[in-house]
Amino acid sequence: MNEPLILTGTGVSKTFRLSTHRDQAKILTALDDVTLQLASGESLGIAGESGCGKSTLAKIMAGLMKPDLGIVAYKGTSLTELPRDEQLRFRRSVQMIFQDPFSSLNPRMRIGDSISEPLGIAGMSADRRHQELIRIMNAVGLDADFSNRFPDEFSGGQRQRIGIARALAANPEILIADEPVSSLDISIQAQIINLLLQMKNDYNLTMMIISHNLMVLRHICSRIIIMYLGVVVENAPAAGLFLRCRHPYTEALLAAIPGLGNRQNPGARLLNDDLPSPVAIPSGCRFHPRCRHAIEICRHEVPPLSEHATDHSAACHLSKQLYG
Ligand code: SF4
């Protein structure tokens, strides 16, 4: 990674209290000591099953939620220590794209007004704003004549284009997309993925994409982090992960991909059970109740995240024995 780091999270932890009854309060651990780095121009993918903490991580990295512990830093300065004008700059610099763009759009606002809202906040004149609106709508493949329509007049794919256009209007450096295509038909997913890639190149963006779909991440991302029950279990270049993963959880995720199956690890098994509850995290290696390779040490000793190949780390006691 030779580019400067633009956004980092160090030791990020987050819990939620599930009940207000004092005696029955349950603590849900969403993130536990997560460290990640986003280099300028990089596209980082975050994968894992629902409930692994990836959406919480996205919100914390975007500054929309505070961690209980740990530091999120923008260009080397903790978000909590950014001067006020820099905080405003950070908010504009980091834009989010959500799984359901409809819920993030005002249903009573014409989409032209929604998209150009950030331009107005930036102080652009009405004429310039109109020109920019047309340029951005064309860039994301929306007919500028649609600007007078309301969100409910658009298809799911078009709404996601509106969400991307609105994010681009803020002239961001970093785009954080949380499951940007999972609610779309397969045929539309490819269009939106290609649009994100094109926007990344055209606008020189740094991207963090959250998805449970590893094939989506493989297409967009240069690096992929695999999360399991609030921790990072593998962090690798996308190509290296698909060539030779180094964690049994990743092995199981890859085995579930149609057409890819267990080619990489012939004995790999699919995960047929649910993720354990994040209010009752298993001891030792969190994955041990579902791991086909688990041995005694896995039940009581937490495996550290350590580098097993250049730029490729995994948190598994047996990574070297299993994957070389
Ligand atoms: Fe499986 Fe043990 Fe590795 Fe955890 S540490 S993934 S249980 S082999």
mmCIF file of C-alpha atoms and ligand atoms in Angstrom:
data_model
loop_
_atom_site.group_PDB
_atom_site.id
_atom_site.type_symbol
_atom_site.label_atom_id
_atom_site.label_comp_id
_atom_site.label_asym_id
_atom_site.label_seq_id
_atom_site.Cartn_x
_atom_site.Cartn_y
_atom_site.Cartn_z
ATOM 1 C CA MET A 1 0.000 0.000 0.000
ATOM 2 C CA ASN A 2 1.993 3.047 -1.205
ATOM 3 C CA GLU A 3 -0.757 5.651 -1.294
ATOM 4 C CA PRO A 4 -1.259 7.811 1.834
ATOM 5 C CA LEU A 5 -3.831 6.584 4.341
ATOM 6 C CA ILE A 6 -7.006 8.623 4.125
ATOM 7 C CA LEU A 7 -9.235 6.892 6.682
ATOM 8 C CA THR A 8 -8.213 4.515 9.464
ATOM 9 C CA GLY A 9 -9.930 2.733 12.311
ATOM 10 C CA THR A 10 -7.783 1.515 15.210
ATOM 11 C CA GLY A 11 -9.093 -0.798 17.921
ATOM 12 C CA VAL A 12 -12.693 0.124 17.138
ATOM 13 C CA SER A 13 -15.219 -1.490 19.491
ATOM 14 C CA LYS A 14 -18.963 -0.978 19.764
ATOM 15 C CA THR A 15 -21.621 -2.614 21.936
ATOM 16 C CA PHE A 16 -25.352 -2.029 22.234
ATOM 17 C CA ARG A 17 -27.486 -2.485 25.323
ATOM 18 C CA LEU A 18 -30.545 -4.481 24.328
ATOM 19 C CA SER A 19 -32.779 -4.079 27.352
ATOM 20 C CA THR A 20 -33.437 -1.186 29.681
ATOM 21 C CA HIS A 21 -34.363 -3.536 32.557
ATOM 22 C CA ARG A 22 -31.298 -3.387 34.769
ATOM 23 C CA ASP A 23 -31.298 -7.031 35.775
ATOM 24 C CA GLN A 24 -32.018 -8.335 32.306
ATOM 25 C CA ALA A 25 -29.796 -6.054 30.249
ATOM 26 C CA LYS A 26 -28.054 -7.883 27.456
ATOM 27 C CA ILE A 27 -25.015 -6.522 25.730
ATOM 28 C CA LEU A 28 -24.720 -7.046 21.982
ATOM 29 C CA THR A 29 -21.124 -6.882 20.803
ATOM 30 C CA ALA A 30 -21.199 -5.420 17.296
ATOM 31 C CA LEU A 31 -17.467 -4.690 16.929
ATOM 32 C CA ASP A 32 -14.523 -5.827 19.024
ATOM 33 C CA ASP A 33 -11.117 -4.254 18.486
ATOM 34 C CA VAL A 34 -11.386 -3.792 14.721
ATOM 35 C CA THR A 35 -8.463 -2.168 12.924
ATOM 36 C CA LEU A 36 -8.543 -1.244 9.245
ATOM 37 C CA GLN A 37 -6.855 1.170 6.892
ATOM 38 C CA LEU A 38 -8.125 2.786 3.747
ATOM 39 C CA ALA A 39 -5.459 4.146 1.422
ATOM 40 C CA SER A 40 -6.238 6.983 -0.963
ATOM 41 C CA GLY A 41 -7.739 5.610 -4.179
ATOM 42 C CA GLU A 42 -8.201 2.128 -2.725
ATOM 43 C CA SER A 43 -11.433 0.148 -2.932
ATOM 44 C CA LEU A 44 -11.838 -1.898 0.225
ATOM 45 C CA GLY A 45 -14.522 -4.565 0.574
ATOM 46 C CA ILE A 46 -15.985 -5.696 3.893
ATOM 47 C CA ALA A 47 -17.692 -9.096 3.811
ATOM 48 C CA GLY A 48 -19.419 -11.396 6.255
ATOM 49 C CA GLU A 49 -22.856 -12.733 7.176
ATOM 50 C CA SER A 50 -25.666 -10.462 8.411
ATOM 51 C CA GLY A 51 -24.994 -9.571 12.030
ATOM 52 C CA CYS A 52 -21.191 -9.651 11.752
ATOM 53 C CA GLY A 53 -20.924 -5.898 12.443
ATOM 54 C CA LYS A 54 -20.108 -4.624 8.961
ATOM 55 C CA SER A 55 -22.903 -2.018 8.781
ATOM 56 C CA THR A 56 -21.996 -0.701 12.244
ATOM 57 C CA LEU A 57 -18.408 -0.432 11.054
ATOM 58 C CA ALA A 58 -19.531 1.521 7.963
ATOM 59 C CA LYS A 59 -21.468 4.036 10.085
ATOM 60 C CA ILE A 60 -18.557 4.486 12.505
ATOM 61 C CA MET A 61 -16.051 4.986 9.683
ATOM 62 C CA ALA A 62 -18.400 7.549 8.093
ATOM 63 C CA GLY A 63 -18.573 9.433 11.394
ATOM 64 C CA LEU A 64 -22.315 8.748 11.744
ATOM 65 C CA MET A 65 -21.851 6.743 14.944
ATOM 66 C CA LYS A 66 -19.284 6.970 17.732
ATOM 67 C CA PRO A 67 -17.296 3.898 18.798
ATOM 68 C CA ASP A 68 -17.174 2.929 22.499
ATOM 69 C CA LEU A 69 -13.440 2.410 22.184
ATOM 70 C CA GLY A 70 -10.866 3.031 19.483
ATOM 71 C CA ILE A 71 -9.995 5.832 17.118
ATOM 72 C CA VAL A 72 -11.243 6.714 13.657
ATOM 73 C CA ALA A 73 -8.815 9.072 11.960
ATOM 74 C CA TYR A 74 -9.154 11.133 8.764
ATOM 75 C CA LYS A 75 -5.767 11.850 7.159
ATOM 76 C CA GLY A 76 -4.020 11.048 10.435
ATOM 77 C CA THR A 77 -6.189 13.110 12.798
ATOM 78 C CA SER A 78 -8.771 11.531 15.094
ATOM 79 C CA LEU A 79 -12.316 12.593 14.194
ATOM 80 C CA THR A 80 -12.762 13.706 17.802
ATOM 81 C CA GLU A 81 -9.794 16.082 17.445
ATOM 82 C CA LEU A 82 -10.629 17.597 14.073
ATOM 83 C CA PRO A 83 -11.178 21.372 14.270
ATOM 84 C CA ARG A 84 -14.756 22.377 13.484
ATOM 85 C CA ASP A 85 -14.066 23.464 9.882
ATOM 86 C CA GLU A 86 -12.197 20.192 9.260
ATOM 87 C CA GLN A 87 -15.145 18.243 10.695
ATOM 88 C CA LEU A 88 -17.420 19.902 8.165
ATOM 89 C CA ARG A 89 -14.923 19.086 5.427
ATOM 90 C CA PHE A 90 -14.825 15.442 6.609
ATOM 91 C CA ARG A 91 -18.644 15.217 6.529
ATOM 92 C CA ARG A 92 -18.658 16.376 2.924
ATOM 93 C CA SER A 93 -15.651 14.233 2.021
ATOM 94 C CA VAL A 94 -17.284 10.996 3.168
ATOM 95 C CA GLN A 95 -20.594 10.110 1.560
ATOM 96 C CA MET A 96 -22.686 7.003 2.121
ATOM 97 C CA ILE A 97 -24.776 4.986 -0.278
ATOM 98 C CA PHE A 98 -27.399 2.809 1.388
ATOM 99 C CA GLN A 99 -28.971 -0.527 0.529
ATOM 100 C CA ASP A 100 -32.384 1.114 0.232
ATOM 101 C CA PRO A 101 -31.885 4.517 -1.411
ATOM 102 C CA PHE A 102 -35.655 5.181 -1.187
ATOM 103 C CA SER A 103 -35.502 5.464 2.589
ATOM 104 C CA SER A 104 -32.713 8.049 2.374
ATOM 105 C CA LEU A 105 -34.620 10.241 -0.126
ATOM 106 C CA ASN A 106 -37.346 12.663 0.913
ATOM 107 C CA PRO A 107 -40.464 11.238 -0.809
ATOM 108 C CA ARG A 108 -41.938 14.748 -1.151
ATOM 109 C CA MET A 109 -38.851 16.264 -2.729
ATOM 110 C CA ARG A 110 -38.269 16.229 -6.492
ATOM 111 C CA ILE A 111 -35.174 14.198 -7.202
ATOM 112 C CA GLY A 112 -33.475 17.155 -8.899
ATOM 113 C CA ASP A 113 -33.783 19.063 -5.615
ATOM 114 C CA SER A 114 -32.572 16.051 -3.610
ATOM 115 C CA ILE A 115 -29.515 15.560 -5.806
ATOM 116 C CA SER A 116 -28.608 19.244 -5.928
ATOM 117 C CA GLU A 117 -29.163 19.876 -2.187
ATOM 118 C CA PRO A 118 -25.429 19.414 -1.369
ATOM 119 C CA LEU A 119 -24.572 21.875 -4.158
ATOM 120 C CA GLY A 120 -26.739 24.518 -2.515
ATOM 121 C CA ILE A 121 -25.136 23.835 0.871
ATOM 122 C CA ALA A 122 -21.749 24.353 -0.809
ATOM 123 C CA GLY A 123 -22.950 27.834 -1.830
ATOM 124 C CA MET A 124 -23.289 27.275 -5.578
ATOM 125 C CA SER A 125 -25.418 29.750 -7.536
ATOM 126 C CA ALA A 126 -28.766 28.562 -8.955
ATOM 127 C CA ASP A 127 -27.402 28.576 -12.542
ATOM 128 C CA ARG A 128 -24.264 26.610 -11.669
ATOM 129 C CA ARG A 129 -26.352 24.224 -9.597
ATOM 130 C CA HIS A 130 -28.596 23.492 -12.548
ATOM 131 C CA GLN A 131 -25.607 22.860 -14.841
ATOM 132 C CA GLU A 132 -24.012 20.583 -12.246
ATOM 133 C CA LEU A 133 -27.281 18.715 -11.728
ATOM 134 C CA ILE A 134 -27.517 17.936 -15.442
ATOM 135 C CA ARG A 135 -23.857 16.876 -15.550
ATOM 136 C CA ILE A 136 -24.179 14.546 -12.546
ATOM 137 C CA MET A 137 -27.470 13.025 -13.701
ATOM 138 C CA ASN A 138 -25.946 12.295 -17.099
ATOM 139 C CA ALA A 139 -22.842 10.836 -15.422
ATOM 140 C CA VAL A 140 -24.903 8.276 -13.494
ATOM 141 C CA GLY A 141 -27.084 7.428 -16.494
ATOM 142 C CA LEU A 142 -30.214 9.371 -15.509
ATOM 143 C CA ASP A 143 -32.115 11.484 -18.017
ATOM 144 C CA ALA A 144 -31.955 15.103 -16.824
ATOM 145 C CA ASP A 145 -35.658 15.458 -17.739
ATOM 146 C CA PHE A 146 -36.408 13.194 -14.744
ATOM 147 C CA SER A 147 -35.306 15.895 -12.307
ATOM 148 C CA ASN A 148 -38.904 17.040 -11.713
ATOM 149 C CA ARG A 149 -40.100 13.577 -10.727
ATOM 150 C CA PHE A 150 -40.532 12.179 -7.221
ATOM 151 C CA PRO A 151 -38.674 9.126 -5.800
ATOM 152 C CA ASP A 152 -41.681 6.787 -6.036
ATOM 153 C CA GLU A 153 -41.725 7.225 -9.826
ATOM 154 C CA PHE A 154 -38.405 5.350 -10.192
ATOM 155 C CA SER A 155 -37.345 1.703 -10.265
ATOM 156 C CA GLY A 156 -34.951 0.256 -7.666
ATOM 157 C CA GLY A 157 -31.967 0.573 -10.015
ATOM 158 C CA GLN A 158 -32.839 4.168 -10.895
ATOM 159 C CA ARG A 159 -33.210 5.041 -7.216
ATOM 160 C CA GLN A 160 -29.745 3.666 -6.539
ATOM 161 C CA ARG A 161 -28.447 5.861 -9.382
ATOM 162 C CA ILE A 162 -30.160 8.810 -7.662
ATOM 163 C CA GLY A 163 -28.437 7.834 -4.392
ATOM 164 C CA ILE A 164 -25.064 7.722 -6.145
ATOM 165 C CA ALA A 165 -25.744 11.068 -7.880
ATOM 166 C CA ARG A 166 -26.645 12.701 -4.563
ATOM 167 C CA ALA A 167 -23.448 11.362 -2.991
ATOM 168 C CA LEU A 168 -21.343 12.621 -5.921
ATOM 169 C CA ALA A 169 -22.919 16.088 -5.710
ATOM 170 C CA ALA A 170 -21.102 16.590 -2.381
ATOM 171 C CA ASN A 171 -17.817 16.160 -4.295
ATOM 172 C CA PRO A 172 -16.603 13.413 -1.922
ATOM 173 C CA GLU A 173 -13.183 11.835 -1.567
ATOM 174 C CA ILE A 174 -14.557 8.667 0.016
ATOM 175 C CA LEU A 175 -17.693 6.720 -0.846
ATOM 176 C CA ILE A 176 -18.945 4.173 1.709
ATOM 177 C CA ALA A 177 -21.593 1.906 0.210
ATOM 178 C CA ASP A 178 -23.567 -0.425 2.478
ATOM 179 C CA GLU A 179 -24.953 -3.364 0.475
ATOM 180 C CA PRO A 180 -25.472 -1.094 -2.566
ATOM 181 C CA VAL A 181 -26.887 -3.796 -4.843
ATOM 182 C CA SER A 182 -28.376 -6.442 -2.559
ATOM 183 C CA SER A 183 -31.964 -5.189 -2.951
ATOM 184 C CA LEU A 184 -31.721 -5.080 -6.753
ATOM 185 C CA ASP A 185 -32.532 -7.663 -9.423
ATOM 186 C CA ILE A 186 -29.493 -9.577 -10.653
ATOM 187 C CA SER A 187 -29.668 -7.909 -14.085
ATOM 188 C CA ILE A 188 -29.590 -4.436 -12.493
ATOM 189 C CA GLN A 189 -26.859 -5.335 -9.987
ATOM 190 C CA ALA A 190 -24.225 -5.532 -12.724
ATOM 191 C CA GLN A 191 -25.220 -2.078 -14.052
ATOM 192 C CA ILE A 192 -24.847 -0.481 -10.618
ATOM 193 C CA ILE A 193 -21.549 -2.276 -9.915
ATOM 194 C CA ASN A 194 -20.167 -1.054 -13.239
ATOM 195 C CA LEU A 195 -21.459 2.450 -12.501
ATOM 196 C CA LEU A 196 -19.671 2.470 -9.128
ATOM 197 C CA LEU A 197 -16.464 1.360 -10.815
ATOM 198 C CA GLN A 198 -16.796 4.025 -13.482
ATOM 199 C CA MET A 199 -17.505 6.735 -10.878
ATOM 200 C CA LYS A 200 -14.517 5.583 -8.828
ATOM 201 C CA ASN A 201 -12.257 6.101 -11.821
ATOM 202 C CA ASP A 202 -13.894 9.284 -13.152
ATOM 203 C CA TYR A 203 -13.977 11.010 -9.747
ATOM 204 C CA ASN A 204 -10.793 9.459 -8.335
ATOM 205 C CA LEU A 205 -12.700 8.127 -5.335
ATOM 206 C CA THR A 206 -11.626 5.989 -2.424
ATOM 207 C CA MET A 207 -14.305 3.390 -1.723
ATOM 208 C CA MET A 208 -15.388 1.111 1.092
ATOM 209 C CA ILE A 209 -18.031 -1.375 -0.003
ATOM 210 C CA ILE A 210 -19.991 -3.497 2.471
ATOM 211 C CA SER A 211 -21.505 -6.652 1.051
ATOM 212 C CA HIS A 212 -22.339 -10.218 2.007
ATOM 213 C CA ASN A 213 -21.670 -11.098 -1.650
ATOM 214 C CA LEU A 214 -17.992 -11.892 -2.183
ATOM 215 C CA MET A 215 -18.344 -11.935 -5.972
ATOM 216 C CA VAL A 216 -19.576 -8.321 -5.920
ATOM 217 C CA LEU A 217 -16.527 -7.367 -3.854
ATOM 218 C CA ARG A 218 -14.174 -9.321 -6.083
ATOM 219 C CA HIS A 219 -15.413 -7.280 -9.037
ATOM 220 C CA ILE A 220 -15.055 -3.873 -7.375
ATOM 221 C CA CYS A 221 -12.410 -4.138 -4.659
ATOM 222 C CA SER A 222 -8.646 -4.394 -4.562
ATOM 223 C CA ARG A 223 -8.669 -5.595 -0.935
ATOM 224 C CA ILE A 224 -11.216 -7.557 1.093
ATOM 225 C CA ILE A 225 -11.697 -7.835 4.853
ATOM 226 C CA ILE A 226 -13.710 -10.776 6.165
ATOM 227 C CA MET A 227 -15.593 -10.176 9.423
ATOM 228 C CA TYR A 228 -17.101 -12.707 11.792
ATOM 229 C CA LEU A 229 -19.128 -11.800 14.893
ATOM 230 C CA GLY A 230 -17.577 -8.358 15.268
ATOM 231 C CA VAL A 231 -13.933 -9.204 14.548
ATOM 232 C CA VAL A 232 -11.722 -9.243 11.463
ATOM 233 C CA VAL A 233 -10.756 -12.834 10.642
ATOM 234 C CA GLU A 234 -8.990 -12.263 7.320
ATOM 235 C CA ASN A 235 -7.571 -9.234 5.475
ATOM 236 C CA ALA A 236 -6.087 -9.765 2.023
ATOM 237 C CA PRO A 237 -5.777 -8.470 -1.515
ATOM 238 C CA ALA A 238 -8.924 -9.572 -3.374
ATOM 239 C CA ALA A 239 -6.959 -11.662 -5.882
ATOM 240 C CA GLY A 240 -4.989 -13.403 -3.099
ATOM 241 C CA LEU A 241 -8.133 -14.190 -1.158
ATOM 242 C CA PHE A 242 -9.728 -15.925 -4.135
ATOM 243 C CA LEU A 243 -6.488 -17.679 -5.049
ATOM 244 C CA ARG A 244 -5.747 -19.005 -1.571
ATOM 245 C CA CYS A 245 -7.789 -17.957 1.446
ATOM 246 C CA ARG A 246 -6.238 -18.527 4.864
ATOM 247 C CA HIS A 247 -9.183 -18.830 7.227
ATOM 248 C CA PRO A 248 -11.774 -21.645 7.507
ATOM 249 C CA TYR A 249 -14.642 -19.111 7.635
ATOM 250 C CA THR A 250 -13.545 -17.560 4.336
ATOM 251 C CA GLU A 251 -13.142 -21.103 2.990
ATOM 252 C CA ALA A 252 -16.815 -21.779 3.818
ATOM 253 C CA LEU A 253 -17.964 -18.481 2.270
ATOM 254 C CA LEU A 254 -16.067 -19.262 -0.945
ATOM 255 C CA ALA A 255 -17.482 -22.799 -1.013
ATOM 256 C CA ALA A 256 -20.988 -21.307 -1.144
ATOM 257 C CA ILE A 257 -20.337 -19.349 -4.357
ATOM 258 C CA PRO A 258 -22.091 -20.979 -7.327
ATOM 259 C CA GLY A 259 -19.599 -21.922 -10.013
ATOM 260 C CA LEU A 260 -16.660 -21.493 -7.664
ATOM 261 C CA GLY A 261 -17.751 -23.965 -4.999
ATOM 262 C CA ASN A 262 -14.964 -25.689 -3.108
ATOM 263 C CA ARG A 263 -12.445 -25.720 -5.979
ATOM 264 C CA GLN A 264 -9.898 -23.916 -3.837
ATOM 265 C CA ASN A 265 -10.405 -26.158 -0.770
ATOM 266 C CA PRO A 266 -11.847 -29.495 -1.899
ATOM 267 C CA GLY A 267 -13.010 -30.539 1.599
ATOM 268 C CA ALA A 268 -14.724 -27.220 2.313
ATOM 269 C CA ARG A 269 -18.226 -27.473 3.712
ATOM 270 C CA LEU A 270 -21.117 -25.030 3.467
ATOM 271 C CA LEU A 271 -22.344 -23.354 6.637
ATOM 272 C CA ASN A 272 -25.852 -24.683 7.135
ATOM 273 C CA ASP A 273 -26.478 -23.204 10.565
ATOM 274 C CA ASP A 274 -27.060 -19.612 11.677
ATOM 275 C CA LEU A 275 -24.462 -17.191 12.977
ATOM 276 C CA PRO A 276 -24.346 -17.463 16.820
ATOM 277 C CA SER A 277 -26.011 -14.580 18.625
ATOM 278 C CA PRO A 278 -23.759 -11.553 19.147
ATOM 279 C CA VAL A 279 -25.103 -11.424 22.735
ATOM 280 C CA ALA A 280 -23.528 -14.824 23.472
ATOM 281 C CA ILE A 281 -20.151 -14.782 21.716
ATOM 282 C CA PRO A 282 -18.378 -18.188 21.833
ATOM 283 C CA SER A 283 -15.153 -18.368 23.842
ATOM 284 C CA GLY A 284 -11.732 -18.679 22.208
ATOM 285 C CA CYS A 285 -12.032 -18.519 18.441
ATOM 286 C CA ARG A 286 -15.548 -17.200 17.826
ATOM 287 C CA PHE A 287 -15.864 -19.454 14.785
ATOM 288 C CA HIS A 288 -15.010 -22.687 16.631
ATOM 289 C CA PRO A 289 -18.588 -24.045 17.041
ATOM 290 C CA ARG A 290 -18.964 -24.030 13.235
ATOM 291 C CA CYS A 291 -15.395 -24.843 12.189
ATOM 292 C CA ARG A 292 -14.629 -28.235 10.693
ATOM 293 C CA HIS A 293 -10.975 -27.916 11.726
ATOM 294 C CA ALA A 294 -11.496 -26.857 15.377
ATOM 295 C CA ILE A 295 -9.183 -28.387 17.971
ATOM 296 C CA GLU A 296 -9.024 -27.955 21.744
ATOM 297 C CA ILE A 297 -7.005 -24.706 21.769
ATOM 298 C CA CYS A 298 -9.641 -23.078 19.534
ATOM 299 C CA ARG A 299 -12.237 -23.388 22.293
ATOM 300 C CA HIS A 300 -10.389 -21.254 24.838
ATOM 301 C CA GLU A 301 -7.661 -19.214 23.134
ATOM 302 C CA VAL A 302 -8.423 -16.259 20.869
ATOM 303 C CA PRO A 303 -6.326 -16.515 17.681
ATOM 304 C CA PRO A 304 -4.477 -13.255 16.913
ATOM 305 C CA LEU A 305 -4.784 -11.632 13.491
ATOM 306 C CA SER A 306 -1.316 -12.239 12.084
ATOM 307 C CA GLU A 307 0.337 -12.041 8.698
ATOM 308 C CA HIS A 308 0.637 -15.435 6.989
ATOM 309 C CA ALA A 309 1.719 -14.163 3.575
ATOM 310 C CA THR A 310 2.752 -10.779 2.246
ATOM 311 C CA ASP A 311 -0.026 -8.319 2.978
ATOM 312 C CA HIS A 312 -2.357 -11.219 3.880
ATOM 313 C CA SER A 313 -3.379 -11.778 7.497
ATOM 314 C CA ALA A 314 -5.748 -14.219 9.168
ATOM 315 C CA ALA A 315 -6.888 -15.001 12.706
ATOM 316 C CA CYS A 316 -6.664 -18.778 12.937
ATOM 317 C CA HIS A 317 -4.458 -21.022 15.086
ATOM 318 C CA LEU A 318 -4.121 -23.477 12.201
ATOM 319 C CA SER A 319 -3.806 -21.121 9.253
ATOM 320 C CA LYS A 320 -0.231 -22.141 8.394
ATOM 321 C CA GLN A 321 -0.921 -25.885 8.705
ATOM 322 C CA LEU A 322 -4.133 -25.695 6.684
ATOM 323 C CA TYR A 323 -3.213 -23.259 3.952
ATOM 324 C CA GLY A 324 0.581 -23.172 3.850
HETATM 325 FE FE1 SF4 B 1 -11.169 -23.055 13.121
HETATM 326 FE FE2 SF4 B 1 -9.550 -23.092 15.218
HETATM 327 FE FE3 SF4 B 1 -8.904 -21.648 13.096
HETATM 328 FE FE4 SF4 B 1 -10.911 -20.913 14.684
HETATM 329 S S1 SF4 B 1 -8.761 -21.000 15.213
HETATM 330 S S2 SF4 B 1 -10.924 -20.942 12.458
HETATM 331 S S3 SF4 B 1 -11.768 -22.871 15.228
HETATM 332 S S4 SF4 B 1 -9.098 -23.881 13.178
#
